């Protein structure tokens, strides 16, 4: 019976894997003069699965404070949300949490 050994994983790779699976990425939606408030609510409900109340709360935060952190997720899921929200015409960025 032969025994297989796995190759050593270097620290850089371990750190990349850890970053990819930690919920350490904020999805931030920014205020803009183009999109109507009810459309922003619609996008939050459609893309993020928010209830109407939660979507409205985040929309008002965007409107009054200029931005809202709508999700804190793994990098992969945050990037997916970023792409989907951006495709709907909203201004959105990602930010690594500290």
C-alpha positions as YAML, in Angstrom:
chain: A
units: angstrom
residues:
- id: 1
  name: UNK
  ca: [0.00, 0.00, 0.00]
- id: 2
  name: UNK
  ca: [1.48, 3.34, -1.04]
- id: 3
  name: UNK
  ca: [1.09, 6.57, 0.88]
- id: 4
  name: UNK
  ca: [0.63, 9.86, -0.94]
- id: 5
  name: UNK
  ca: [1.71, 13.10, 0.62]
- id: 6
  name: UNK
  ca: [0.24, 16.44, -0.25]
- id: 7
  name: UNK
  ca: [2.54, 19.29, -1.26]
- id: 8
  name: UNK
  ca: [3.26, 21.98, 1.31]
- id: 9
  name: UNK
  ca: [1.04, 25.05, 1.05]
- id: 10
  name: UNK
  ca: [2.94, 28.31, 1.37]
- id: 11
  name: UNK
  ca: [1.79, 31.15, 3.62]
- id: 12
  name: UNK
  ca: [0.72, 33.39, 0.71]
- id: 13
  name: UNK
  ca: [-1.66, 30.72, -0.54]
- id: 14
  name: UNK
  ca: [-3.05, 30.13, 2.95]
- id: 15
  name: UNK
  ca: [-3.68, 33.86, 3.33]
- id: 16
  name: UNK
  ca: [-5.44, 34.08, -0.05]
- id: 17
  name: UNK
  ca: [-7.70, 31.15, 0.83]
- id: 18
  name: UNK
  ca: [-8.46, 32.66, 4.23]
- id: 19
  name: UNK
  ca: [-9.33, 36.04, 2.64]
- id: 20
  name: UNK
  ca: [-11.54, 34.39, 0.05]
- id: 21
  name: UNK
  ca: [-13.70, 32.62, 2.62]
- id: 22
  name: UNK
  ca: [-13.89, 35.21, 5.40]
- id: 23
  name: UNK
  ca: [-16.84, 37.57, 5.46]
- id: 24
  name: UNK
  ca: [-14.50, 40.50, 5.29]
- id: 25
  name: UNK
  ca: [-15.71, 42.50, 2.28]
- id: 26
  name: UNK
  ca: [-18.24, 45.34, 2.44]
- id: 27
  name: UNK
  ca: [-20.47, 46.09, -0.54]
- id: 28
  name: UNK
  ca: [-21.07, 49.85, -0.49]
- id: 29
  name: UNK
  ca: [-23.74, 51.59, -2.57]
- id: 30
  name: UNK
  ca: [-23.21, 55.31, -3.17]
- id: 31
  name: UNK
  ca: [-25.70, 58.11, -3.76]
- id: 32
  name: UNK
  ca: [-26.09, 59.41, -7.28]
- id: 33
  name: UNK
  ca: [-28.30, 62.05, -8.90]
- id: 34
  name: UNK
  ca: [-29.60, 59.68, -11.57]
- id: 35
  name: UNK
  ca: [-31.56, 56.80, -10.03]
- id: 36
  name: UNK
  ca: [-34.96, 57.26, -8.43]
- id: 37
  name: UNK
  ca: [-35.46, 56.11, -4.85]
- id: 38
  name: UNK
  ca: [-38.08, 53.50, -5.73]
- id: 39
  name: UNK
  ca: [-35.71, 52.03, -8.34]
- id: 40
  name: UNK
  ca: [-32.93, 51.70, -5.74]
- id: 41
  name: UNK
  ca: [-35.38, 49.89, -3.44]
- id: 42
  name: UNK
  ca: [-36.29, 47.58, -6.33]
- id: 43
  name: UNK
  ca: [-32.61, 46.78, -7.03]
- id: 44
  name: UNK
  ca: [-31.90, 46.00, -3.36]
- id: 45
  name: UNK
  ca: [-34.91, 43.67, -3.21]
- id: 46
  name: UNK
  ca: [-34.05, 41.95, -6.49]
- id: 47
  name: UNK
  ca: [-30.27, 41.56, -6.12]
- id: 48
  name: UNK
  ca: [-29.84, 41.26, -2.34]
- id: 49
  name: UNK
  ca: [-33.16, 39.63, -1.49]
- id: 50
  name: UNK
  ca: [-34.08, 42.40, 0.97]
- id: 51
  name: UNK
  ca: [-37.60, 42.89, 2.22]
- id: 52
  name: UNK
  ca: [-39.23, 46.14, 1.10]
- id: 53
  name: UNK
  ca: [-38.68, 47.61, 4.57]
- id: 54
  name: UNK
  ca: [-34.97, 46.71, 4.70]
- id: 55
  name: UNK
  ca: [-34.43, 47.89, 1.12]
- id: 56
  name: UNK
  ca: [-36.12, 51.20, 1.94]
- id: 57
  name: UNK
  ca: [-33.99, 51.61, 5.05]
- id: 58
  name: UNK
  ca: [-30.77, 51.17, 3.03]
- id: 59
  name: UNK
  ca: [-32.05, 53.44, 0.25]
- id: 60
  name: UNK
  ca: [-32.72, 56.20, 2.79]
- id: 61
  name: UNK
  ca: [-29.24, 55.71, 4.25]
- id: 62
  name: UNK
  ca: [-27.78, 56.12, 0.75]
- id: 63
  name: UNK
  ca: [-29.94, 59.19, 0.16]
- id: 64
  name: UNK
  ca: [-29.23, 60.96, 3.47]
- id: 65
  name: UNK
  ca: [-25.68, 59.82, 4.28]
- id: 66
  name: UNK
  ca: [-24.34, 59.39, 0.76]
- id: 67
  name: UNK
  ca: [-23.65, 55.66, 1.09]
- id: 68
  name: UNK
  ca: [-24.79, 52.43, 2.69]
- id: 69
  name: UNK
  ca: [-23.03, 49.16, 3.44]
- id: 70
  name: UNK
  ca: [-25.62, 46.79, 2.00]
- id: 71
  name: UNK
  ca: [-23.70, 43.55, 2.62]
- id: 72
  name: UNK
  ca: [-20.61, 42.14, 4.30]
- id: 73
  name: UNK
  ca: [-19.66, 38.91, 2.58]
- id: 74
  name: UNK
  ca: [-16.87, 36.67, 1.37]
- id: 75
  name: UNK
  ca: [-14.84, 38.22, -1.42]
- id: 76
  name: UNK
  ca: [-16.42, 36.03, -4.08]
- id: 77
  name: UNK
  ca: [-20.00, 36.79, -3.03]
- id: 78
  name: UNK
  ca: [-19.21, 40.50, -2.55]
- id: 79
  name: UNK
  ca: [-17.79, 40.64, -6.08]
- id: 80
  name: UNK
  ca: [-20.94, 38.96, -7.41]
- id: 81
  name: UNK
  ca: [-23.17, 41.51, -5.64]
- id: 82
  name: UNK
  ca: [-20.93, 44.29, -6.93]
- id: 83
  name: UNK
  ca: [-21.34, 43.12, -10.52]
- id: 84
  name: UNK
  ca: [-25.09, 42.62, -10.21]
- id: 85
  name: UNK
  ca: [-25.73, 45.99, -8.56]
- id: 86
  name: UNK
  ca: [-23.45, 47.79, -11.02]
- id: 87
  name: UNK
  ca: [-25.26, 46.12, -13.92]
- id: 88
  name: UNK
  ca: [-28.46, 47.77, -12.64]
- id: 89
  name: UNK
  ca: [-26.84, 51.20, -12.96]
- id: 90
  name: UNK
  ca: [-26.04, 51.97, -9.32]
- id: 91
  name: UNK
  ca: [-22.68, 53.22, -8.05]
- id: 92
  name: UNK
  ca: [-21.10, 50.48, -5.94]
- id: 93
  name: UNK
  ca: [-17.68, 49.68, -4.51]
- id: 94
  name: UNK
  ca: [-16.05, 46.96, -2.43]
- id: 95
  name: UNK
  ca: [-14.04, 47.59, 0.69]
- id: 96
  name: UNK
  ca: [-12.08, 45.16, 2.85]
- id: 97
  name: UNK
  ca: [-13.14, 45.35, 6.46]
- id: 98
  name: UNK
  ca: [-10.49, 46.07, 9.03]
...
